[in-house]
Amino acid sequence: MLEALGSGLRLVATLDLRLWEIVGLSLGVSLSAVAFATLLGLPLGAVLAVGRFPGRQAAIVVLNALMGLPPVVVGLFIYLLLSRAGPLGEFGLLFTPQAMVIAQTVLVLPIIAALARQAVEDAWRDYEEQLRSFGVEGWRGALTVLWDIRFSLLTAVMAGLGRASAEVGAVMIVGGNIDGVTRVMTTAIALETSKGDLPLALGLGMVLIAIVLALNAAAQVIKEAALRRYG
Amino acid sequence: MSAILPLRLEEVSYAVDGRRIIERVSLVLEAGPSTIILGANGAGKSVLMRLMHGLLAPSAGRITWSSQGARRRQAMVFQRPVMLRRSALDNVVYALKVAGVPAAQRERLAQEALDEVGLRPVARRPARVLSGGEQQRLALARAWALHPEVLFLDEPTANLDPGATREIETIIKAFDAAGTKVVMSTHSLGQARRLGDEVIFLHQGRVAERSPMDQFFPLPASPEAAAFVKRELPWD
Ligand SMILES: Nc1ncnc2c1ncn2[C@@H]1O[C@H](COP(=O)(O)OP(=O)(O)OP(=O)(O)O)[C@@H](O)[C@H]1O
Ligand SMILES: [Mg+2]
């Protein structure tokens, strides 16, 4: 065990190319997915928070429930869509990094949208009267609040990133864990562990943890700075 | 552009869960005199102003302005104003933007408004770190920039010290001098006398009395208002 840990550290320290390719792809896929999910999820959450339309309550319940979607189920769903016989089969996306981005976007979108919905709704209680007094309502009010609390929304985005970088099931199914093409940290860890190559698995695990920590630390620093700057 | 005043309230009631908070209030607010809404805690002052400003819809009765486009030609300053997380200047710029003022004019008008309330030195400071008195002046600057025909103020100096209160009162007088109709609720009889031309006295959601200021003080006509004045005066 200790030996494996030592070899793992050595792999990380010697910048093993194989390892860093995997890390790079992981980051690329998860960050892209979170970027798309943020672009879609924040406005969606804001509209659900501020809008008053029939079916809103039901939409919120569904959204909250979707936060707990098992990654393998999302993977299976996207697999069916992208498989050759599926409705989007003609694009030939299955087993590509793009397919993994799509699957993770679907996985992360409900988390970001649901957390944003809650944050905007809480803020809206404070802002509503003032904004309505200015004649600002509906989507315009939603955007104003969204922008005003943008630094608190980092928490929602980081939750999404945590989910994306940690999941195995969805990327495994739609990516196929093909060496050099769609192998990412989590699928590699799963594979190497099953093969008994514990050093590589552990090395990857440590890198994964370090990256998630670093990103969260960065988010925290940004939030603190914003709080000092904007009150 | 024809005036939005007078504002007419006809038999306006407002109820929540069957409890009447405003009860059959009929009023006409004309341009000109500053109107003070007086009344004890819970009398319905804030609710009445929100009804007038259009933030609440009456459960019965009618509220009508005399011409179209009233929304944009009135402003309200709340007891606890909400500041956006941006600079003092940008808070005023935002108010101008959503009022449809062309981008090229916003900054200049905002600076002028900050000058008016004496906040030019803190224009670049985040609005949320300003003191309570400064935030209230910033709220007044946002209103000033819009040149409203009517300004509603809901206890604008509650929680402020005498110095800050005086600054706010000076600005309110400037609104009046600039031709804005001031409608303000307050607890302070002294403030009512300093700023108001007439008093609407609310008691349990009804208008108990409406009198010119020089008649209301020292002797209100209604027993409710007389009791209120007698209770409040020693501490004023
Ligand atoms: N949204 C609401 N739901 C239920 N009751 C309300 C609501 N808004 C106001 N009330 C009640 O209506 C009454 C009048 O409230 P209002 O805030 O207008 O009083 P006020 O005269 O402004 O008092 P204060 O001097 O304390 O500000 C109070 O009894 C209050 O509890
Ligand atoms: Mg009140």
Coordinates of N, CA, C and O in Angstrom, one line a residue, chain A residues 126-127 129-136 140 144 147-149 229-231, chain B residues 50 53-55 71 76 78 81-82 84-86 94-95 98 126 128 142:
Chain A
D126 N -35.5 40.2 -1.2 CA -34.9 41.5 -0.8 C -35.1 42.5 -1.9 O -35.3 43.7 -1.6
Y127 N -34.9 42.1 -3.1 CA -34.8 43.1 -4.2 C -36.1 43.4 -4.8 O -36.3 44.5 -5.5
E129 N -39.3 44.5 -4.2 CA -40.0 45.8 -4.1 C -39.2 46.9 -4.8 O -39.7 47.7 -5.5
Q130 N -37.9 47.0 -4.5 CA -37.1 48.0 -5.0 C -37.1 48.0 -6.5 O -37.2 49.0 -7.2
L131 N -36.9 46.8 -7.1 CA -36.8 46.7 -8.5 C -38.2 47.0 -9.2 O -38.3 47.6 -10.2
R132 N -39.2 46.5 -8.6 CA -40.6 46.8 -9.1 C -40.8 48.3 -9.1 O -41.5 48.9 -10.0
S133 N -40.3 48.9 -8.0 CA -40.5 50.4 -7.9 C -39.7 51.1 -9.1 O -40.2 52.1 -9.6
F134 N -38.6 50.5 -9.5 CA -37.9 51.0 -10.7 C -38.6 50.6 -12.0 O -38.1 51.0 -13.1
G135 N -39.7 49.8 -11.9 CA -40.3 49.3 -13.1 C -39.6 48.1 -13.7 O -39.8 47.8 -14.9
V136 N -38.8 47.4 -12.9 CA -38.1 46.3 -13.4 C -38.8 45.0 -13.0 O -38.9 44.8 -11.8
R140 N -36.0 40.7 -16.8 CA -35.0 41.8 -16.5 C -34.6 41.8 -15.0 O -33.4 42.0 -14.7
T144 N -30.9 41.1 -13.4 CA -30.3 42.0 -12.4 C -29.9 41.3 -11.2 O -28.7 41.5 -10.7
W147 N -26.9 38.9 -11.8 CA -25.7 39.6 -11.9 C -25.2 40.1 -10.5 O -24.0 40.0 -10.2
D148 N -26.2 40.5 -9.7 CA -25.8 41.1 -8.4 C -25.3 40.0 -7.4 O -24.4 40.3 -6.6
I149 N -25.7 38.8 -7.6 CA -25.3 37.8 -6.6 C -24.3 36.8 -7.3 O -24.1 35.7 -6.9
R229 N -14.9 43.8 -1.9 CA -15.0 44.9 -2.9 C -16.4 45.4 -3.0 O -16.6 46.6 -3.2
Y230 N -17.4 44.6 -3.0 CA -18.8 45.0 -3.3 C -19.7 45.0 -2.1 O -20.8 45.5 -2.2
G231 N -19.3 44.4 -1.0 CA -20.1 44.4 0.2 C -21.2 43.4 0.1 O -21.6 42.9 -0.9
Chain B
R50 N -47.7 51.7 -0.5 CA -47.4 50.7 -1.5 C -48.6 50.5 -2.4 O -48.4 50.2 -3.6
H53 N -48.3 53.5 -4.8 CA -47.1 53.3 -5.7 C -47.3 52.2 -6.6 O -46.5 52.0 -7.6
G54 N -48.3 51.4 -6.4 CA -48.6 50.3 -7.3 C -47.8 49.0 -7.0 O -47.8 48.1 -7.8
L55 N -47.2 48.9 -5.8 CA -46.5 47.7 -5.4 C -47.5 46.6 -4.9 O -47.2 45.4 -4.9
R71 N -46.1 54.9 -14.0 CA -45.1 54.1 -13.4 C -43.7 54.8 -13.4 O -43.0 54.9 -12.4
M76 N -40.1 55.8 -5.2 CA -40.3 55.5 -3.8 C -39.0 55.2 -3.1 O -38.1 54.6 -3.6
F78 N -37.6 53.6 0.4 CA -38.1 52.7 1.4 C -37.3 53.0 2.7 O -36.2 53.6 2.7
P81 N -33.5 50.9 2.2 CA -33.4 50.8 0.7 C -32.5 49.7 0.3 O -31.6 49.3 1.1
V82 N -32.7 49.1 -0.8 CA -31.9 48.0 -1.3 C -30.9 48.5 -2.3 O -31.2 49.2 -3.2
L84 N -27.8 47.9 -4.9 CA -27.2 46.9 -5.7 C -25.7 46.8 -5.4 O -25.1 47.7 -5.0
R85 N -25.1 45.6 -5.6 CA -23.7 45.4 -5.4 C -22.9 46.0 -6.5 O -22.3 45.3 -7.3
R86 N -22.8 47.3 -6.4 CA -22.0 48.0 -7.4 C -21.7 49.4 -6.7 O -22.2 49.6 -5.6
Y94 N -27.9 52.7 -12.9 CA -28.9 51.6 -13.1 C -30.3 52.1 -13.2 O -31.1 51.8 -14.0
A95 N -30.6 53.0 -12.2 CA -32.0 53.5 -12.1 C -32.3 54.3 -13.4 O -33.4 54.2 -14.0
V98 N -32.8 51.7 -16.4 CA -34.1 51.0 -16.5 C -35.2 52.0 -16.7 O -36.3 51.6 -17.1
P126 N -18.4 51.1 -3.1 CA -19.5 50.2 -3.2 C -20.6 50.6 -2.3 O -20.5 51.0 -1.2
R128 N -23.0 49.1 -0.9 CA -23.3 48.4 0.3 C -22.4 48.6 1.5 O -22.7 48.2 2.6
R142 N -31.0 58.3 -6.4 CA -31.6 57.5 -7.5 C -32.9 58.0 -7.9 O -33.3 58.1 -9.1

